[in-house]
XYZ file of C-alpha atoms in Angstrom:
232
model
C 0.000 0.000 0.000
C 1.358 3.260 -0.661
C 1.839 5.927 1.666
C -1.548 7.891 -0.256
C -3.940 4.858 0.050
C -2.750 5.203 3.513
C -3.383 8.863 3.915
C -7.053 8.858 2.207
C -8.242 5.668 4.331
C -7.257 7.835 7.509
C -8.744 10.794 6.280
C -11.855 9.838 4.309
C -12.286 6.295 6.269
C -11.611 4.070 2.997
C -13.427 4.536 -0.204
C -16.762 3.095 0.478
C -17.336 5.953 3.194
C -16.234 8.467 0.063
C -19.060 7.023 -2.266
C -21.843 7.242 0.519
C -20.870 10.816 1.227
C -21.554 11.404 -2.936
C -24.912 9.605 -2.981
C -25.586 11.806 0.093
C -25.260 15.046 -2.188
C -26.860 13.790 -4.916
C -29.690 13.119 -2.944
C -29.393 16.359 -1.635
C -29.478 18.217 -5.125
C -32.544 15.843 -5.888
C -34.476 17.071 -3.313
C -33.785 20.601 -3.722
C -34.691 20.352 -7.485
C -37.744 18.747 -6.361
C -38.883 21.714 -4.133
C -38.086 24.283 -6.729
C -40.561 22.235 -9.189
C -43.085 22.191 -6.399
C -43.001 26.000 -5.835
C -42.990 26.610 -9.687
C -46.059 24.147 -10.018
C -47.597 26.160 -7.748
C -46.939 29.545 -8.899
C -48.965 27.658 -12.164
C -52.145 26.458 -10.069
C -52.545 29.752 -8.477
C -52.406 31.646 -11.271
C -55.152 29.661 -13.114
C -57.391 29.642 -10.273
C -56.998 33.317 -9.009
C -57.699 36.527 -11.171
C -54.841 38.723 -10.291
C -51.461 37.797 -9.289
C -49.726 40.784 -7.550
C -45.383 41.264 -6.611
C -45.450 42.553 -3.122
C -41.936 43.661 -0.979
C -41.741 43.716 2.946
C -39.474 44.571 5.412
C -39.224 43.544 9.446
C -41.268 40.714 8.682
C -42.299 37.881 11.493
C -44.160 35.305 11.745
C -47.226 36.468 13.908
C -47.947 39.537 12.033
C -47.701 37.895 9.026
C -50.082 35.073 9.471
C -52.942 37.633 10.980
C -52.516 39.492 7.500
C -53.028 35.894 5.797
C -56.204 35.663 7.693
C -57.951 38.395 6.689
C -57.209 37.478 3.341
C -58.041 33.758 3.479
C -59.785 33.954 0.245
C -56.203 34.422 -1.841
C -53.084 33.036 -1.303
C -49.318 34.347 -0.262
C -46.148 32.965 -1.407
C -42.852 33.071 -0.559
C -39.619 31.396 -1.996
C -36.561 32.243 -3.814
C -36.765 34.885 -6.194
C -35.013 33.422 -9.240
C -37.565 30.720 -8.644
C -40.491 32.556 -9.417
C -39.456 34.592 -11.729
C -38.910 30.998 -13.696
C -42.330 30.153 -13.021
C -43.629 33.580 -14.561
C -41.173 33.633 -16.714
C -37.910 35.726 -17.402
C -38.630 37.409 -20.907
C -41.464 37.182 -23.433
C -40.409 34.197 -24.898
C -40.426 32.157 -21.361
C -43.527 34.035 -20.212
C -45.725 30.991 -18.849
C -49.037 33.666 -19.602
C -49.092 36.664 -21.456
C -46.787 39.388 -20.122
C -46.936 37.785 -16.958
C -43.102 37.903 -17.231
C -43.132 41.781 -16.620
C -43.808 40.303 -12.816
C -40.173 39.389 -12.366
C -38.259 42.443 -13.009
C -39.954 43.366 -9.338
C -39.078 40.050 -7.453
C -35.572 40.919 -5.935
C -35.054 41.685 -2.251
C -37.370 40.683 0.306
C -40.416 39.658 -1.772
C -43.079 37.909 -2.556
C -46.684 36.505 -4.471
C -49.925 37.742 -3.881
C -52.850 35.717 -5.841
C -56.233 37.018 -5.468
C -59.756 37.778 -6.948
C -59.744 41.055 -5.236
C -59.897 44.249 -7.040
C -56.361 46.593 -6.872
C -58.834 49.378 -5.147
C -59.021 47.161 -2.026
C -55.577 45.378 -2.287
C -53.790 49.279 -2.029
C -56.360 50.502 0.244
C -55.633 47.843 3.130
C -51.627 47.909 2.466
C -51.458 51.572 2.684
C -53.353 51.405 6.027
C -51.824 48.389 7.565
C -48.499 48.136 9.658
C -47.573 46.265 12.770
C -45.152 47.421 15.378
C -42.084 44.794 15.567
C -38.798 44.602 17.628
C -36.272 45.354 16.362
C -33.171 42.931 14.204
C -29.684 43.550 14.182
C -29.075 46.036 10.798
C -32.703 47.869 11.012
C -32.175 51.354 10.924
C -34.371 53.593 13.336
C -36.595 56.330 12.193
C -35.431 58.211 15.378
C -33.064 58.328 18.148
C -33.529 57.128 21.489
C -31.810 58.129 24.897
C -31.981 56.554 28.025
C -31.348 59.187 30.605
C -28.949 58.842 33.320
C -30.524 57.673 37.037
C -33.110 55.279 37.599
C -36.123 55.785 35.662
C -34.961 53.901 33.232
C -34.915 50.459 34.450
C -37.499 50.889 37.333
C -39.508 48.125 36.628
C -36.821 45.814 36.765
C -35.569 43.228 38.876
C -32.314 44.560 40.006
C -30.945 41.045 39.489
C -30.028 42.282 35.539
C -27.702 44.883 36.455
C -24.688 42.760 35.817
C -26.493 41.718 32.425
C -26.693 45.546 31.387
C -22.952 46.121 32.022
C -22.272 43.151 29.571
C -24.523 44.830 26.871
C -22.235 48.258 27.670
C -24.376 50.345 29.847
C -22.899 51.888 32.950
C -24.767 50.878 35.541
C -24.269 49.763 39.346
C -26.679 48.890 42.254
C -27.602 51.834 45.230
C -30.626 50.305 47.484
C -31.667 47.455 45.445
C -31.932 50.000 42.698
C -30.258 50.017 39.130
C -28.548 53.315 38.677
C -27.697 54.460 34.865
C -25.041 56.523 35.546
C -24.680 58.516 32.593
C -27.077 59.440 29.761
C -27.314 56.071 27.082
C -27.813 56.827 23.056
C -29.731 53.575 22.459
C -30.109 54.307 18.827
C -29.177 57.092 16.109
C -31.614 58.233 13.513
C -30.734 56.034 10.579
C -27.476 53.949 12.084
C -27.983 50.662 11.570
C -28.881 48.779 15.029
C -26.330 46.237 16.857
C -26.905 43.189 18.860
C -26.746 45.007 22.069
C -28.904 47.685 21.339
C -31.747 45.492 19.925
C -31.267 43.351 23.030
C -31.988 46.502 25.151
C -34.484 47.530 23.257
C -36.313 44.091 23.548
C -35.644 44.238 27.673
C -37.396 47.502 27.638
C -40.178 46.243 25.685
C -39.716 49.043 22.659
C -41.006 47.607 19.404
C -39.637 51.063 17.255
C -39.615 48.671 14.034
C -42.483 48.327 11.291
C -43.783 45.071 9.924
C -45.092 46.242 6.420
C -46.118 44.707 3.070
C -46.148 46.879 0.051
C -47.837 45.814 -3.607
C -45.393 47.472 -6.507
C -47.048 45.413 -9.496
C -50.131 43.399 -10.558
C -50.756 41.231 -13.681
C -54.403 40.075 -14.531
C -54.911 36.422 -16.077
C -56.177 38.718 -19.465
C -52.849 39.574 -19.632
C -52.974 43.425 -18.399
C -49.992 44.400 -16.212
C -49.381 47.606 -14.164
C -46.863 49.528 -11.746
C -48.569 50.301 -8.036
């Protein structure tokens, strides 16, 4: 045996532990395809059965808010999957289109997006969108709409058990104990007008219970099964 057999059988545990690990991926790839076909069958059903197919784009998006938005429309459908995938499914260009111009759909699907299919009218779709939004807490990288400073003594974390002091100097506030009370000793900026957030400060923000981000869903285009398309 040569000093490489050696070498691979220690490393890779012989060659019958190699091919499992490439039936393994293969499987892997399979199943992924698989998923992908599902979503763009689909994307093909619902667009048959409902009138209007519209892109939407969110931001700050969980999963409570977004299944009481589902229920008030249980009479349509939302979808949400890759982007490339369902711009196959509409199609890319005119000559993929899977309906007529329902291709001009995919220019809008990048970012955080997704499919609305419905037989309501666009009056009602942009009238409850414009209307709705849903206060969130706030992720690492959202970017405040205003600042926020916790002042200096104890107001701030009076309804606290004093027991999270120590926690609050590991997330970088000054603070120390005086009578069983937590003492901010100096004025906090907890967030800057359109700075991106960090982990500490959303952690703070969530002890404090200060939702200051915005679950919201916005339509940008519809296409009707007749072929009409439009910009919201």
């Amino acid at each position: 045996m040569c000093i490489r057999d050696r070498y691979q059988r220690r490393v890779h545990g012989g060659g019958k532990s190699k091919r499992t690990k490439k039936v393994a991926l293969t499987e892997v790839k399979k199943k992924d395809q698989g998923t992908k076909l599902r979503l763009v069958e689909k994307i093909h059903k619902f667009m048959s059965k409902y009138s209007n197919v519209y892109v939407f784009q969110y931001k700050n998006m969980t999963t409570k808010p977004f299944r009481e938005v589902q229920a008030k429309f249980a009479d349509a459908k939302f979808l949400l999957g890759k982007n490339k995938v369902m711009q196959v499914a509409l199609g890319k260009n005119e000559a993929s289109s899977h309906s007529e111009n329902s291709y001009l759909l995919s220019q809008h699907l990048t970012g955080e997006s997704g499919l609305l299919f419905t037989n309501r009218n666009k009056k009602e779709i942009k009238e409850f969108f414009d209307q709705y939004a849903a206060t969130e807490f706030a992720k690492v990288g959202d970017i405040p709409s205003q600042s926020i400073l916790l002042e200096k003594g104890t107001n701030a974390f009076a309804k606290h058990s004093n027991t999270i002091e120590p926690y609050l100097r590991k997330l970088g506030l000054n603070t120390t104990l005086d009578n069983a009370e937590i003492i901010l000793n100096q004025d906090y900026v907890l967030a800057e007008k359109g700075k991106p957030l960090n982990v500490e400060q959303c952690k703070i923000l969530r002890l404090i219970d200060l939702p200051i981000s915005e679950f919201r869903i916005l339509p940008v285009a519809v296409w009707n099964k007749k072929g009409s398309y439009q910009e919201l």
